[in-house]
Short mmCIF file of C-alpha atoms and ligand atoms in Angstrom, two decimals:
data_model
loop_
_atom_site.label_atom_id
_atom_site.label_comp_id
_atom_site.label_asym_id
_atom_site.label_seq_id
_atom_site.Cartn_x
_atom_site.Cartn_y
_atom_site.Cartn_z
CA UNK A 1 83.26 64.31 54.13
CA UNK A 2 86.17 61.83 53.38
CA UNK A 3 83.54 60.01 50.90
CA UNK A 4 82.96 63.65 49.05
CA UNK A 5 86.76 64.13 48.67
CA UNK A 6 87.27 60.50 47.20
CA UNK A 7 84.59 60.53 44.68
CA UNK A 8 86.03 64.20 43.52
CA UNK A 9 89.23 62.65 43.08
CA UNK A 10 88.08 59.51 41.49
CA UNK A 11 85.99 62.05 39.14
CA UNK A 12 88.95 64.09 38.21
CA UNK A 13 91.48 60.56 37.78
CA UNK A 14 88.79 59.26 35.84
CA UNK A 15 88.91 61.80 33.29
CA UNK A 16 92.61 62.57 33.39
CA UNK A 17 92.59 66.83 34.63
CA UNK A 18 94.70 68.09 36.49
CA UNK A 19 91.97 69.50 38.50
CA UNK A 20 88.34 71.61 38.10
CA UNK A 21 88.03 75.31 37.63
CA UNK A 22 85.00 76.48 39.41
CA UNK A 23 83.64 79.51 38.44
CA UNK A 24 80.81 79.54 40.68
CA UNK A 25 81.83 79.36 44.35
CA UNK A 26 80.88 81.70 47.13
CA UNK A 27 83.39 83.81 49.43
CA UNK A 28 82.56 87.26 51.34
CA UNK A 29 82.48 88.90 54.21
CA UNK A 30 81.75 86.77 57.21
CA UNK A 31 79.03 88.75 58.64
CA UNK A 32 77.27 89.02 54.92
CA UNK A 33 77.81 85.39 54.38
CA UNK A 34 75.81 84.46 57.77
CA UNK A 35 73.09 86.70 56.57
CA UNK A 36 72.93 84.57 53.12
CA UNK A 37 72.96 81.47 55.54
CA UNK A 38 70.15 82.72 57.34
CA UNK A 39 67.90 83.32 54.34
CA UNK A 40 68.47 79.84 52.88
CA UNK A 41 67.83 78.21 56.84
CA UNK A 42 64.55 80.49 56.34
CA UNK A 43 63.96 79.76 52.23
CA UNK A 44 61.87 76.70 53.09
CA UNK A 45 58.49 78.69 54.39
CA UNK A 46 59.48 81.07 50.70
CA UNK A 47 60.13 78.64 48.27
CA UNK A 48 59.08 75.81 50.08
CA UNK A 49 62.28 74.42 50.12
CA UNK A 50 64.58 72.38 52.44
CA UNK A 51 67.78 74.30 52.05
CA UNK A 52 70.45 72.70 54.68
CA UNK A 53 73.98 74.15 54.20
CA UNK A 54 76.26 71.76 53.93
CA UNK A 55 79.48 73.22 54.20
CA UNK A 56 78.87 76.00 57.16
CA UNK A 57 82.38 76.14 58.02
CA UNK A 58 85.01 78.66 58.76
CA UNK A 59 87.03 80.61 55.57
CA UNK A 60 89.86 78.67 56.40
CA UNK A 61 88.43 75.48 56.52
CA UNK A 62 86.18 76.16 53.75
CA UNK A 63 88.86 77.07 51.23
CA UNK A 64 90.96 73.91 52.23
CA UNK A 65 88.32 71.62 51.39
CA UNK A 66 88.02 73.36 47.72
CA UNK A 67 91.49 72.76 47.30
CA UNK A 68 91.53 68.83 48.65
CA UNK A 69 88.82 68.94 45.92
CA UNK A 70 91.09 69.59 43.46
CA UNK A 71 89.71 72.83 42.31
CA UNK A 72 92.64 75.11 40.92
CA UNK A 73 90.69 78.12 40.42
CA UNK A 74 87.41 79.53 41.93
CA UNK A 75 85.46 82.87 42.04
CA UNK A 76 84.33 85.00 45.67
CA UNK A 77 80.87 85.96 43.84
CA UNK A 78 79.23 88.08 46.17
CA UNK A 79 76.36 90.76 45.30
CA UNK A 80 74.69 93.83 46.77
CA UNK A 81 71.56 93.66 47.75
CA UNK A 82 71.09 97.94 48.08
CA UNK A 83 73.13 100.83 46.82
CA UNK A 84 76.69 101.87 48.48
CA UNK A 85 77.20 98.38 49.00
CA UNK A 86 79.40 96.83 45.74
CA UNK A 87 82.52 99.50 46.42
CA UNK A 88 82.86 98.04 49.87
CA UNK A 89 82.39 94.30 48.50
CA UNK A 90 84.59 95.05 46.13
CA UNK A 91 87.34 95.87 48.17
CA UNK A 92 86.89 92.95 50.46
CA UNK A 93 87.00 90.79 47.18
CA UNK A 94 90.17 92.61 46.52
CA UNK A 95 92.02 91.82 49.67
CA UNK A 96 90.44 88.52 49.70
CA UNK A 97 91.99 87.50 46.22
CA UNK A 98 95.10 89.41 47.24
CA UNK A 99 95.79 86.82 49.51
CA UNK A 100 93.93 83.40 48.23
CA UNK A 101 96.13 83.27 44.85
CA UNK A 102 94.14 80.71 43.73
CA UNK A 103 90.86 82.83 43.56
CA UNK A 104 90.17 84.67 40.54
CA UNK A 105 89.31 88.18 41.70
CA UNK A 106 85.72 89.18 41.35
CA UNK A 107 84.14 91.96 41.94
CA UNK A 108 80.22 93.48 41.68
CA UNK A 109 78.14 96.39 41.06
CA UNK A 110 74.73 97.61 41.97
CA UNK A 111 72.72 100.95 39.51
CA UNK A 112 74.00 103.76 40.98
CA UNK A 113 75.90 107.28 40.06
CA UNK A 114 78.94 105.90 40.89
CA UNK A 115 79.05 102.27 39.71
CA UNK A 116 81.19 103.03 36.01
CA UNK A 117 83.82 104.53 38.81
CA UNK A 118 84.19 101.86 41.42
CA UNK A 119 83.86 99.18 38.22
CA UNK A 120 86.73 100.96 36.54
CA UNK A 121 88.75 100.74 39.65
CA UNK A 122 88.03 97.43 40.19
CA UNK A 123 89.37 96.59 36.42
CA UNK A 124 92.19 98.22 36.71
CA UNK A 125 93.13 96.21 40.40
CA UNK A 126 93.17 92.86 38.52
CA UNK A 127 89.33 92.06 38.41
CA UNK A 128 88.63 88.83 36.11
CA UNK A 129 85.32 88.38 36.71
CA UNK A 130 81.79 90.04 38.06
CA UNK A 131 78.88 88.75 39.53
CA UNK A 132 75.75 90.33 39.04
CA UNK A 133 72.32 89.16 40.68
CA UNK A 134 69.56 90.67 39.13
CA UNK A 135 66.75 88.81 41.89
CA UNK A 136 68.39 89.89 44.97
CA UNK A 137 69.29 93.12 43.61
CA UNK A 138 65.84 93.76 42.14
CA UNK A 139 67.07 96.06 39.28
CA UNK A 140 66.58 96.54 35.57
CA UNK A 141 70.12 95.47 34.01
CA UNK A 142 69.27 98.03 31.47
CA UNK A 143 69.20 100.95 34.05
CA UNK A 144 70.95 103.55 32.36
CA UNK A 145 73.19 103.84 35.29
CA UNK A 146 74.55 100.48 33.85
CA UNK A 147 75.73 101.33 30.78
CA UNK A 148 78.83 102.22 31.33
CA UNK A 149 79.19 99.02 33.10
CA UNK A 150 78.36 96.75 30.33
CA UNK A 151 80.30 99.32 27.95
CA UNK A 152 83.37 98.62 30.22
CA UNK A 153 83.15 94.48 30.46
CA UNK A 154 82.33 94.37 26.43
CA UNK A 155 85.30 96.36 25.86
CA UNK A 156 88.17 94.44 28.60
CA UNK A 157 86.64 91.24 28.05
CA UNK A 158 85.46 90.51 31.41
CA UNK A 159 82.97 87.92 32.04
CA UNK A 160 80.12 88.82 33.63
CA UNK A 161 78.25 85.59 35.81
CA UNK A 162 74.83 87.20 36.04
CA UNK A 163 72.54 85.70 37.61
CA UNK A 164 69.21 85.72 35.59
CA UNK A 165 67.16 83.48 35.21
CA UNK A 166 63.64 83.37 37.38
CA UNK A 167 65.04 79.94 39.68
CA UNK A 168 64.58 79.65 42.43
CA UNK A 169 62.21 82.57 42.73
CA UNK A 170 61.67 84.96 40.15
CA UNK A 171 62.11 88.33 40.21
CA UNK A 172 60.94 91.31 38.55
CA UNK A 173 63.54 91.54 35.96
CA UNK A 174 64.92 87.86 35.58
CA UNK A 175 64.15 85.75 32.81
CA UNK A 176 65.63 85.96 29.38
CA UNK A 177 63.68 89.16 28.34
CA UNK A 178 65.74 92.09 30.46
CA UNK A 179 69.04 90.64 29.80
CA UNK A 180 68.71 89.60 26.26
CA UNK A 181 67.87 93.46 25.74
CA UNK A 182 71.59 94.29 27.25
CA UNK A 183 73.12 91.65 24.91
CA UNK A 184 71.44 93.33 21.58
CA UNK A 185 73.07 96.62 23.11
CA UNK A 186 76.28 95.15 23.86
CA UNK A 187 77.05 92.15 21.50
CA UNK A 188 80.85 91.46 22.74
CA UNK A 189 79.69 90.95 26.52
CA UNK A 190 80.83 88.16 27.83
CA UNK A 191 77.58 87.17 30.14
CA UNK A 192 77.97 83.65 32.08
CA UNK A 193 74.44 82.64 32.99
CA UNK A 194 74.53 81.75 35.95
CA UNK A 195 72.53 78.26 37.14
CA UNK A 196 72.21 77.56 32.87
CA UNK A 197 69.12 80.21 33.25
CA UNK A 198 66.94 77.45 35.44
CA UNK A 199 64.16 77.51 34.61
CA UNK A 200 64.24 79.07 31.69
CA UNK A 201 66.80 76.70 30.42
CA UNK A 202 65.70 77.13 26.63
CA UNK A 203 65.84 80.67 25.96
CA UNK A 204 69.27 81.23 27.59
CA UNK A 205 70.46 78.42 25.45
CA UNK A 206 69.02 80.39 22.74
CA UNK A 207 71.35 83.53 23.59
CA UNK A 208 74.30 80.99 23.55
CA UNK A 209 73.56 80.27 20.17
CA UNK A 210 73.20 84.05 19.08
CA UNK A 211 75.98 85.49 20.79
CA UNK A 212 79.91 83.83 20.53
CA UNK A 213 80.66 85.34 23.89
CA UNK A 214 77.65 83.99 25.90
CA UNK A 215 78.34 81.14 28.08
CA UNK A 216 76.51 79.11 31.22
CA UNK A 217 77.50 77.78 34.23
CA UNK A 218 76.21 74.38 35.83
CA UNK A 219 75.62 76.12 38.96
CA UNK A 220 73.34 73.36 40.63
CA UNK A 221 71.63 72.57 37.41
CA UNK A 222 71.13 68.96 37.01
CA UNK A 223 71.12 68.11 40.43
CA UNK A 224 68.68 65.82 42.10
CA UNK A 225 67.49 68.71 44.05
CA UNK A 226 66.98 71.11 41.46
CA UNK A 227 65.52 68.33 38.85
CA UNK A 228 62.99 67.74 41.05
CA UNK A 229 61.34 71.40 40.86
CA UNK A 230 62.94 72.73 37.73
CA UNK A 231 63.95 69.72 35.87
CA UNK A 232 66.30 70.34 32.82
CA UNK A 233 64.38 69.07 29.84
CA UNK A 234 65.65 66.26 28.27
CA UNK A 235 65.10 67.38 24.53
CA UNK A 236 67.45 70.62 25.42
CA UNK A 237 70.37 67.82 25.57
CA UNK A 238 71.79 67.66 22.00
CA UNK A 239 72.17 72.03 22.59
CA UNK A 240 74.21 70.97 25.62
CA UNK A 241 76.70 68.66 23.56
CA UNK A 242 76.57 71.69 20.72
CA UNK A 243 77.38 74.32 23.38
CA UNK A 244 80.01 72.42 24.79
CA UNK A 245 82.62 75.18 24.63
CA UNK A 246 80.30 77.68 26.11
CA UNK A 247 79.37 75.67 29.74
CA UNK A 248 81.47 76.26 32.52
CA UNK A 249 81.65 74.18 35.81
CA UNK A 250 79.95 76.34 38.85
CA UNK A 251 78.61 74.61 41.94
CA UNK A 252 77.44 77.09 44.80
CA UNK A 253 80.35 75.96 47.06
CA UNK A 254 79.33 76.20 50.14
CA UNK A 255 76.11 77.22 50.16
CA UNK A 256 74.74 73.65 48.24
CA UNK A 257 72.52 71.38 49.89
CA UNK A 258 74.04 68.48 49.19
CA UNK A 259 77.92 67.23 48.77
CA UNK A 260 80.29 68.69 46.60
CA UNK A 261 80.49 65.67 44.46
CA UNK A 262 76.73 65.03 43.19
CA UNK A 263 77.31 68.47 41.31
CA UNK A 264 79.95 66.49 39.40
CA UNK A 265 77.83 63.37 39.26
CA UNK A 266 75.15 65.35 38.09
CA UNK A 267 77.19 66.03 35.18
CA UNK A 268 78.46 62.74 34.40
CA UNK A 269 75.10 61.14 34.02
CA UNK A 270 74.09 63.26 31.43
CA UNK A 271 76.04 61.22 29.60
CA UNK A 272 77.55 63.92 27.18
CA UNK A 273 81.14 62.12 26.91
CA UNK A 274 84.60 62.94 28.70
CA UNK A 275 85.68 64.92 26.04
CA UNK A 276 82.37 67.29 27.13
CA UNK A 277 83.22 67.05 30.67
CA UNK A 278 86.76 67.80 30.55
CA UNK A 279 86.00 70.77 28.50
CA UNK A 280 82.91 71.85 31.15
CA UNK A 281 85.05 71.48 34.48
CA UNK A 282 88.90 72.35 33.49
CA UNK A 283 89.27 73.39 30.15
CA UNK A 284 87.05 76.28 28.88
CA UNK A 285 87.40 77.78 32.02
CA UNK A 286 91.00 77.91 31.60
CA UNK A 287 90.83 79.19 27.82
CA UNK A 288 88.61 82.05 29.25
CA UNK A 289 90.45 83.23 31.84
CA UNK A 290 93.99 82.06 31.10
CA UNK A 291 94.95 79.95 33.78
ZN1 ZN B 301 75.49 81.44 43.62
#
């Protein structure tokens, strides 16, 4: 643990910030969270993955060891899996950001009657940004129940880290297709995709490139763990160093199989340039949410 914590810091000294933003980091309600910890002990017989958590420790402990990181700012992304589940999230985001001042305050949503309400409530009780997971929550982001969802985010200017790609198992409406169709609709959303899209890296590079508002996080992309079953091709690079503005640090904290630090080294050895990294772990983050 004490090596992780030095190499962060040497990372960050290196490159002269004052510390990451993280916009991809995982708080929520204890019992929920042990359920999430459970699937990923029992992902290996689904995926046929190894999934060890490594930093299964208590809230308190686990938000002290973001900050020793260095990380300023971080998001409580948490999802619902079924309907009447996103108000209550919500309002355990709520108090959670409430008191952890350094958390931006996210909130969620799942299709249902009452989602444009709760989402509406959430906005107007300091929400800065949404998660939205679109494999464990099995629905069509263009359910009509939605709309006045994405309506709402375009409008405010809330970013949206939607997890959509098809990695590490697909789902019936990940991929680039489904969501793409909500961009055309709304235009001004500002979508993170979450994990750069893995696998379909490509494509959701591709919406970067249409829409000014669409961004990615890193979101264990580039790691040795994910390159070895959904390896980031290396002719995608020179989008990476073109979409510089648009990638935003995210990591999975805690629920990463590995130390905090290879997320950063995975970053590094792409070999984009400090200018690139300092933009991807402190500095658009900051521009986008104005830290
Ligand atoms: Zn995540």
């Amino acid at each position: 643990m004490g090596d992780d914590h030095d190499a962060v810091a040497r990372f960050r000294q290196r490159l002269g910030l004052p510390g990451l933003i993280d916009v991809h980091t995982h708080f929520m309600p204890e019992r929920v969270l042990r359920k999430v910890w459970a699937y990923f002990d029992s992902a290996g017989p689904l995926t046929g993955l190894e999934w060890p958590i490594t930093y299964r420790h208590e809230e308190d402990e686990r938000l002290a060891l973001l900050r020793s990181f260095g990380v300023l700012r971080f998001t409580s992304m948490l999802y619902p899996h079924k309907p009447s589940m996103a108000a209550w999230l919500n309002a355990w985001a709520a108090d959670f950001a409430a008191r952890t001042p350094d958390c931006l305050h996210t909130a969620t949503f799942f299709p249902e009657p009452d989602a444009g309400t709760y989402v509406r409530e959430a906005v107007e009780a300091g929400a800065r940004v949404f998660k939205a997971h679109l494999q464990v929550g099995a629905y069509d982001p263009n359910d009509p129940l939605l709309d006045p969802v994405w309506g709402l985010l375009a409008e405010a200017g809330i970013p949206v880290v939607t997890h959509c790609g098809s990695g590490p198992a697909p789902g019936k409406h990940t991929g680039p297709g489904p969501i793409a169709r909500v961009l055309a609709r709304h235009p001004r959303l500002p979508l993170i995709v979450a994990h750069m899209g893995m696998p379909e890296y490509g494509e959701f590079l591709t919406l970067a490139e249409r829409y000014p508002e669409v961004r990615l996080d890193t979101t264990m992309a580039f790691t040795d763990f994910t390159e070895d079953f959904m390896p980031f091709p290396k002719a995608e690079h020179p989008r990476l160093a073109d979409l510089g503005d648009r990638i935003l640090l995210g990591t999975d904290f805690p629920n990463i199989p590995y130390p905090y630090a290879h997320q950063l080294h995975a970053l590094e050895r792409l070999d984009l340039g400090d200018p690139w990294l300092r933009a991807v772990c402190h500095d658009n983050a900051k521009a986008l949410f104005g830290v």
